[in-house]
Amino acid sequence: MNKSGTILIVDDNTSILTAMRYLLDDTFERILTLSQPDGILKTMAQEEIDIVLLDMNFTLGVNSGQEGLFWLRAIRKQHPQTPVVLLTAYADISLAVKGLKSGAADFITKPWDNDELVRKLKDVLDMQNEIVSLDEMEREHIRRTIDRCHGNLTQAAELLGITRQTLYNKMRRL
């Protein structure tokens, strides 16, 4: 079975982190865990994370999901390409909608079904691999056009329908 990259699991319940490690060992090459969300951005700056599984509540007695939404927005701001799947025991439709509108890739409720959780994580990763950013598409299109013109930037710019200066600027930016 092909294993998929690295997952970061963030949950204040260490039993859940242990259970997730066992469950996802056959699915991911590396499984990183944090019991508190304040280390998320530091970990993501130091490690290449392919997907984050993020609990929604970390403060005892608080089950509004606002902490998870806060960290979801922070992750999306710093690492917009990294998918985040939300995990909570206090699921309701409005919280799921808020999470998805804030950029979550999916939403899983506790207790989870093992097969469904693994399937959802794989689906999110598969969708992530299928989506190509506009910058990547533009970069590839410019490269192919320049190759087709054998490096002649004036001719490439004409084919692309832009000025030579615009092509230079795009090449510098990309």
Coordinates of N, CA and C in Angstrom, one line a residue:
M1 N 0.8 -1.2 0.0 CA 0.0 0.0 0.0 C 0.9 1.2 0.0
N2 N 0.6 2.2 -0.8 CA 1.3 3.5 -0.9 C 0.9 4.3 0.3
K3 N 1.9 4.8 1.0 CA 1.6 5.7 2.1 C 1.6 7.2 1.7
S4 N 0.8 8.0 2.3 CA 0.7 9.4 1.9 C 1.4 10.3 2.9
G5 N 2.5 10.9 2.5 CA 3.2 11.9 3.2 C 3.0 12.0 4.7
T6 N 2.9 13.3 5.2 CA 2.9 13.6 6.6 C 1.6 14.2 7.0
I7 N 1.0 13.7 8.1 CA -0.2 14.3 8.7 C 0.2 14.9 10.1
L8 N -0.4 16.0 10.4 CA -0.3 16.6 11.7 C -1.6 16.5 12.4
I9 N -1.7 15.9 13.5 CA -3.0 15.7 14.2 C -2.9 16.6 15.5
V10 N -3.9 17.4 15.7 CA -3.9 18.3 16.9 C -5.1 18.1 17.7
D11 N -5.0 17.5 18.9 CA -6.1 17.3 19.7 C -5.6 17.3 21.2
D12 N -6.4 17.8 22.1 CA -5.9 17.9 23.5 C -6.1 16.6 24.2
N13 N -6.8 15.6 23.7 CA -7.0 14.3 24.3 C -5.9 13.4 23.8
T14 N -4.9 13.1 24.7 CA -3.8 12.2 24.3 C -4.2 10.8 23.9
S15 N -5.4 10.3 24.4 CA -5.9 9.0 24.0 C -6.3 9.0 22.6
I16 N -6.9 10.1 22.1 CA -7.3 10.3 20.7 C -6.0 10.3 19.8
L17 N -5.0 11.0 20.3 CA -3.7 11.1 19.5 C -3.1 9.7 19.4
T18 N -3.1 8.9 20.4 CA -2.6 7.5 20.4 C -3.5 6.7 19.4
A19 N -4.8 6.8 19.6 CA -5.7 6.0 18.7 C -5.4 6.4 17.2
M20 N -5.3 7.6 16.9 CA -5.1 8.1 15.6 C -3.7 7.6 15.0
R21 N -2.7 7.6 15.9 CA -1.4 7.0 15.4 C -1.5 5.6 15.0
Y22 N -2.2 4.8 15.8 CA -2.4 3.4 15.4 C -3.3 3.3 14.1
L23 N -4.3 4.0 14.1 CA -5.3 3.9 12.9 C -4.6 4.4 11.6
L24 N -3.8 5.4 11.7 CA -3.3 6.0 10.5 C -1.9 5.5 10.1
D25 N -1.3 4.6 10.9 CA 0.1 4.2 10.6 C 0.2 3.5 9.2
D26 N -0.8 2.8 8.8 CA -0.7 2.2 7.4 C -1.0 3.2 6.3
T27 N -1.5 4.4 6.6 CA -1.9 5.4 5.6 C -0.9 6.4 5.4
F28 N -0.1 6.9 6.4 CA 0.8 8.0 6.3 C 2.2 7.6 6.6
E29 N 3.2 8.2 5.9 CA 4.6 7.9 6.2 C 5.0 8.4 7.5
R30 N 4.5 9.6 7.9 CA 4.8 10.3 9.1 C 3.6 10.8 9.8
I31 N 3.5 10.6 11.1 CA 2.3 11.1 11.9 C 2.9 11.9 13.0
L32 N 2.6 13.2 12.9 CA 3.1 14.2 13.9 C 1.8 14.5 14.8
T33 N 2.0 14.7 16.1 CA 0.9 15.0 16.9 C 1.2 16.2 17.9
L34 N 0.2 16.9 18.2 CA 0.3 18.0 19.1 C -0.9 18.0 20.0
S35 N -0.7 18.2 21.3 CA -1.8 18.2 22.3 C -2.3 19.6 22.5
Q36 N -1.6 20.6 22.0 CA -2.0 22.0 22.2 C -1.8 22.7 20.8
P37 N -2.7 23.5 20.4 CA -2.7 24.1 19.1 C -1.6 25.2 19.0
D38 N -1.1 25.7 20.1 CA -0.1 26.9 20.0 C 1.2 26.5 19.3
G39 N 1.4 25.2 19.1 CA 2.6 24.8 18.4 C 2.4 24.5 16.9
I40 N 1.2 24.7 16.4 CA 0.9 24.3 15.0 C 1.7 25.0 14.0
L41 N 1.7 26.4 14.1 CA 2.4 27.1 13.0 C 3.9 26.9 13.1
K42 N 4.5 26.8 14.3 CA 5.9 26.5 14.4 C 6.2 25.1 13.8
T43 N 5.4 24.1 14.1 CA 5.6 22.8 13.5 C 5.5 22.8 12.0
M44 N 4.5 23.6 11.5 CA 4.3 23.6 10.0 C 5.4 24.4 9.3
A45 N 6.1 25.3 10.1 CA 7.2 26.0 9.5 C 8.5 25.2 9.4
Q46 N 8.5 24.2 10.3 CA 9.7 23.3 10.4 C 9.6 22.0 9.6
E47 N 8.4 21.6 9.4 CA 8.1 20.3 8.7 C 7.2 20.5 7.5
E48 N 7.4 19.6 6.5 CA 6.5 19.6 5.4 C 5.2 18.8 5.7
I49 N 4.1 19.5 5.9 CA 2.9 18.8 6.3 C 2.0 18.7 5.1
D50 N 1.4 17.5 4.9 CA 0.5 17.3 3.7 C -0.9 17.5 4.1
I51 N -1.3 17.3 5.3 CA -2.7 17.5 5.8 C -2.7 17.7 7.3
V52 N -3.7 18.4 7.8 CA -3.8 18.7 9.2 C -5.2 18.1 9.6
L53 N -5.2 17.4 10.7 CA -6.5 16.9 11.3 C -6.5 17.7 12.6
L54 N -7.5 18.6 12.7 CA -7.5 19.6 13.8 C -8.8 19.5 14.6
D55 N -8.6 19.3 15.9 CA -9.8 19.3 16.9 C -10.3 20.7 16.9
M56 N -11.6 20.8 17.3 CA -12.3 22.1 17.3 C -12.2 22.8 18.7
N57 N -12.0 22.0 19.7 CA -12.1 22.6 21.1 C -10.9 22.1 21.9
F58 N -10.3 23.1 22.6 CA -9.1 22.7 23.4 C -9.2 23.1 24.9
T59 N -10.1 24.1 25.2 CA -10.3 24.5 26.6 C -11.4 23.7 27.3
L60 N -11.1 23.1 28.4 CA -12.0 22.3 29.2 C -13.3 23.1 29.4
G61 N -14.4 22.4 29.1 CA -15.7 23.0 29.3 C -16.2 23.9 28.1
V62 N -15.4 24.2 27.2 CA -15.7 25.0 26.0 C -15.9 24.1 24.8
N63 N -17.1 24.2 24.2 CA -17.4 23.4 23.1 C -18.0 24.1 21.9
S64 N -17.7 25.4 21.8 CA -18.2 26.2 20.7 C -17.6 26.0 19.3
G65 N -16.4 25.4 19.4 CA -15.6 25.3 18.1 C -14.8 26.5 17.7
Q66 N -15.0 27.6 18.4 CA -14.3 28.8 18.0 C -12.8 28.7 18.0
E67 N -12.2 27.9 18.9 CA -10.8 27.7 19.0 C -10.3 27.0 17.7
G68 N -11.0 26.0 17.3 CA -10.7 25.3 16.0 C -10.8 26.2 14.8
L69 N -11.8 27.1 14.8 CA -12.0 28.0 13.7 C -10.9 29.0 13.7
F70 N -10.4 29.5 14.9 CA -9.3 30.4 14.9 C -8.1 29.8 14.3
W71 N -7.7 28.6 14.8 CA -6.5 27.9 14.3 C -6.6 27.5 12.8
L72 N -7.8 27.2 12.4 CA -8.0 26.9 10.9 C -7.7 28.1 10.1
R73 N -8.2 29.3 10.5 CA -7.9 30.5 9.8 C -6.4 30.9 9.8
A74 N -5.7 30.6 11.0 CA -4.3 30.9 11.1 C -3.5 30.0 10.2
I75 N -3.9 28.7 10.1 CA -3.2 27.7 9.2 C -3.4 28.2 7.8
R76 N -4.7 28.5 7.4 CA -5.0 28.8 6.0 C -4.2 30.1 5.6
K77 N -4.0 31.0 6.5 CA -3.3 32.2 6.2 C -1.8 32.0 6.0
Q78 N -1.2 31.1 6.8 CA 0.2 30.9 6.7 C 0.5 29.8 5.6
H79 N -0.4 28.8 5.5 CA -0.2 27.6 4.6 C -1.4 27.4 3.8
P80 N -1.8 28.2 2.9 CA -3.0 28.1 2.2 C -3.2 26.8 1.3
Q81 N -2.1 26.2 1.0 CA -2.2 25.0 0.2 C -2.4 23.7 1.0
T82 N -2.2 23.8 2.3 CA -2.3 22.6 3.2 C -3.8 22.4 3.6
P83 N -4.3 21.3 3.3 CA -5.7 21.0 3.6 C -5.9 20.7 5.1
V84 N -7.0 21.2 5.7 CA -7.3 21.0 7.1 C -8.6 20.3 7.2
V85 N -8.6 19.2 8.0 CA -9.9 18.5 8.2 C -10.2 18.7 9.7
L86 N -11.4 19.2 10.0 CA -11.8 19.5 11.4 C -12.4 18.3 12.0
L87 N -12.1 18.2 13.4 CA -12.6 17.0 14.1 C -13.2 17.5 15.4
T88 N -14.4 17.1 15.7 CA -15.1 17.5 16.9 C -16.1 16.5 17.4
A89 N -16.3 16.5 18.8 CA -17.3 15.7 19.4 C -18.6 16.5 19.5
Y90 N -18.6 17.8 19.3 CA -19.8 18.7 19.4 C -20.2 19.2 18.0
A91 N -20.6 18.3 17.2 CA -20.9 18.7 15.8 C -22.3 19.2 15.7
D92 N -22.4 20.2 14.9 CA -23.7 20.7 14.5 C -23.5 21.3 13.1
I93 N -24.6 21.4 12.4 CA -24.6 21.8 11.0 C -24.0 23.2 10.8
S94 N -24.3 24.2 11.7 CA -23.8 25.5 11.5 C -22.3 25.6 11.8
L95 N -21.8 24.8 12.7 CA -20.4 24.7 12.9 C -19.6 24.1 11.7
A96 N -20.2 23.1 11.1 CA -19.6 22.5 9.9 C -19.6 23.5 8.8
V97 N -20.7 24.2 8.6 CA -20.7 25.2 7.6 C -19.7 26.3 7.8
K98 N -19.6 26.8 9.0 CA -18.6 27.8 9.4 C -17.2 27.3 9.0
G99 N -16.9 26.1 9.4 CA -15.6 25.5 9.2 C -15.3 25.4 7.7
L100 N -16.3 24.9 6.9 CA -16.1 24.8 5.5 C -15.9 26.2 4.8
K101 N -16.7 27.1 5.3 CA -16.6 28.5 4.7 C -15.2 29.1 5.1
S102 N -14.7 28.7 6.2 CA -13.4 29.2 6.6 C -12.2 28.5 5.9
G103 N -12.5 27.5 5.1 CA -11.5 26.9 4.3 C -11.2 25.4 4.7
A104 N -11.9 24.8 5.6 CA -11.7 23.4 6.0 C -12.0 22.6 4.7
A105 N -11.2 21.5 4.6 CA -11.4 20.6 3.5 C -12.5 19.6 3.8
D106 N -12.8 19.3 5.1 CA -13.8 18.3 5.4 C -14.0 18.5 6.9
F107 N -15.0 17.7 7.5 CA -15.4 17.8 8.8 C -15.7 16.4 9.3
I108 N -15.1 15.9 10.4 CA -15.3 14.6 11.0 C -15.8 14.7 12.4
T109 N -16.8 13.9 12.8 CA -17.3 13.9 14.1 C -16.7 12.8 15.0
K110 N -16.6 13.0 16.2 CA -16.2 12.0 17.2 C -17.5 11.4 17.8
P111 N -17.6 10.2 18.1 CA -16.7 9.1 17.7 C -16.7 8.9 16.2
W112 N -15.6 8.6 15.6 CA -15.5 8.4 14.1 C -15.6 7.0 13.8
D113 N -15.9 6.7 12.5 CA -15.8 5.4 11.9 C -14.4 5.3 11.3
N114 N -13.6 4.3 11.7 CA -12.3 4.2 11.2 C -12.1 4.3 9.7
D115 N -12.9 3.4 9.0 CA -12.8 3.3 7.5 C -13.2 4.7 6.9
E116 N -14.3 5.3 7.4 CA -14.7 6.6 6.9 C -13.7 7.7 7.1
L117 N -13.1 7.7 8.3 CA -12.0 8.7 8.5 C -10.9 8.6 7.6
V118 N -10.4 7.3 7.4 CA -9.3 7.1 6.5 C -9.7 7.5 5.1
R119 N -10.9 7.1 4.7 CA -11.3 7.4 3.3 C -11.4 8.9 3.1
K120 N -11.9 9.6 4.1 CA -12.1 11.1 3.9 C -10.7 11.7 3.8
L121 N -9.7 11.3 4.7 CA -8.4 11.9 4.6 C -7.7 11.6 3.2
K122 N -7.9 10.4 2.7 CA -7.4 10.0 1.4 C -8.0 10.9 0.3
D123 N -9.4 11.0 0.4 CA -10.1 11.8 -0.6 C -9.6 13.3 -0.6
V124 N -9.4 13.8 0.6 CA -8.9 15.2 0.6 C -7.5 15.3 0.0
L125 N -6.6 14.4 0.3 CA -5.3 14.4 -0.3 C -5.4 14.2 -1.8
D126 N -6.2 13.3 -2.3 CA -6.4 13.1 -3.7 C -6.9 14.4 -4.4
M127 N -7.9 15.0 -3.8 CA -8.4 16.3 -4.4 C -7.3 17.4 -4.4
Q128 N -6.5 17.4 -3.4 CA -5.4 18.4 -3.3 C -4.4 18.1 -4.4
N129 N -4.1 16.9 -4.7 CA -3.1 16.6 -5.8 C -3.7 16.9 -7.2
E130 N -5.0 16.9 -7.3 CA -5.6 17.1 -8.6 C -5.7 18.6 -8.9
I131 N -5.7 19.5 -7.9 CA -5.9 20.9 -8.1 C -4.5 21.5 -8.4
V132 N -4.5 22.3 -9.4 CA -3.2 23.0 -9.8 C -3.5 24.5 -9.6
S133 N -2.7 25.2 -9.0 CA -2.9 26.6 -8.8 C -2.8 27.4 -10.1
L134 N -3.4 28.5 -10.2 CA -3.3 29.4 -11.4 C -1.9 29.8 -11.7
D135 N -1.1 30.1 -10.6 CA 0.3 30.4 -10.8 C 1.1 29.2 -11.5
E136 N 0.8 28.0 -11.0 CA 1.5 26.9 -11.6 C 1.1 26.7 -13.1
M137 N -0.2 26.9 -13.4 CA -0.7 26.7 -14.7 C 0.0 27.8 -15.6
E138 N 0.0 29.0 -15.1 CA 0.6 30.1 -15.9 C 2.1 29.9 -16.1
R139 N 2.8 29.4 -15.1 CA 4.2 29.1 -15.2 C 4.5 28.1 -16.2
E140 N 3.7 27.0 -16.2 CA 3.9 25.9 -17.2 C 3.6 26.4 -18.6
H141 N 2.5 27.2 -18.7 CA 2.1 27.7 -20.1 C 3.2 28.6 -20.6
I142 N 3.8 29.5 -19.8 CA 4.9 30.3 -20.3 C 6.1 29.5 -20.6
R143 N 6.5 28.6 -19.8 CA 7.6 27.7 -20.1 C 7.5 27.0 -21.4
R144 N 6.3 26.4 -21.6 CA 6.0 25.7 -22.9 C 6.1 26.6 -24.1
T145 N 5.5 27.8 -24.0 CA 5.5 28.8 -25.1 C 7.0 29.2 -25.4
I146 N 7.8 29.5 -24.4 CA 9.1 29.9 -24.6 C 9.9 28.7 -25.2
D147 N 9.7 27.5 -24.8 CA 10.3 26.3 -25.4 C 9.9 26.2 -26.9
R148 N 8.7 26.4 -27.2 CA 8.2 26.3 -28.5 C 8.8 27.4 -29.4
C149 N 9.1 28.5 -28.8 CA 9.8 29.6 -29.6 C 11.3 29.6 -29.5
H150 N 11.8 28.4 -29.0 CA 13.2 28.2 -28.9 C 13.9 29.4 -28.2
G151 N 13.3 29.9 -27.1 CA 13.9 30.9 -26.3 C 13.7 32.3 -26.8
N152 N 13.0 32.5 -27.9 CA 12.8 33.9 -28.5 C 11.7 34.5 -27.7
L153 N 12.0 35.4 -26.7 CA 11.0 36.0 -25.8 C 10.1 36.9 -26.6
T154 N 10.5 37.6 -27.6 CA 9.6 38.5 -28.4 C 8.5 37.7 -29.0
Q155 N 8.9 36.6 -29.6 CA 8.0 35.7 -30.3 C 7.0 35.1 -29.3
A156 N 7.6 34.6 -28.1 CA 6.8 34.0 -27.1 C 5.7 35.0 -26.6
A157 N 6.2 36.2 -26.3 CA 5.2 37.3 -25.8 C 4.1 37.5 -26.8
E158 N 4.4 37.5 -28.1 CA 3.4 37.7 -29.2 C 2.4 36.5 -29.1
L159 N 2.9 35.3 -29.0 CA 2.0 34.1 -29.0 C 1.1 34.2 -27.7
L160 N 1.7 34.7 -26.6 CA 0.9 34.8 -25.4 C -0.1 36.0 -25.4
G161 N 0.1 36.9 -26.3 CA -0.8 38.0 -26.4 C -0.4 39.1 -25.4
I162 N 0.8 39.2 -25.0 CA 1.3 40.2 -24.0 C 2.5 40.8 -24.5
T163 N 2.9 41.9 -23.9 CA 4.2 42.6 -24.3 C 5.4 41.8 -23.8
R164 N 6.5 42.1 -24.4 CA 7.7 41.5 -23.9 C 8.0 41.9 -22.5
Q165 N 7.8 43.1 -22.1 CA 8.0 43.6 -20.8 C 7.1 42.9 -19.8
T166 N 5.8 42.6 -20.2 CA 4.9 41.9 -19.3 C 5.4 40.5 -19.1
L167 N 5.9 39.9 -20.2 CA 6.5 38.5 -20.1 C 7.7 38.5 -19.1
Y168 N 8.6 39.5 -19.2 CA 9.7 39.6 -18.3 C 9.2 39.7 -16.9
N169 N 8.2 40.5 -16.6 CA 7.7 40.7 -15.3 C 7.1 39.4 -14.8
K170 N 6.4 38.7 -15.6 CA 5.8 37.4 -15.2 C 6.8 36.4 -14.9
M171 N 7.9 36.4 -15.7 CA 9.0 35.4 -15.5 C 9.7 35.7 -14.1
R172 N 9.8 37.0 -13.8 CA 10.5 37.4 -12.6 C 9.6 37.0 -11.4
R173 N 8.3 37.2 -11.5 CA 7.4 36.9 -10.4 C 7.2 35.4 -10.2
L174 N 7.2 34.6 -11.3 CA 7.1 33.2 -11.2 C 8.4 32.5 -10.9

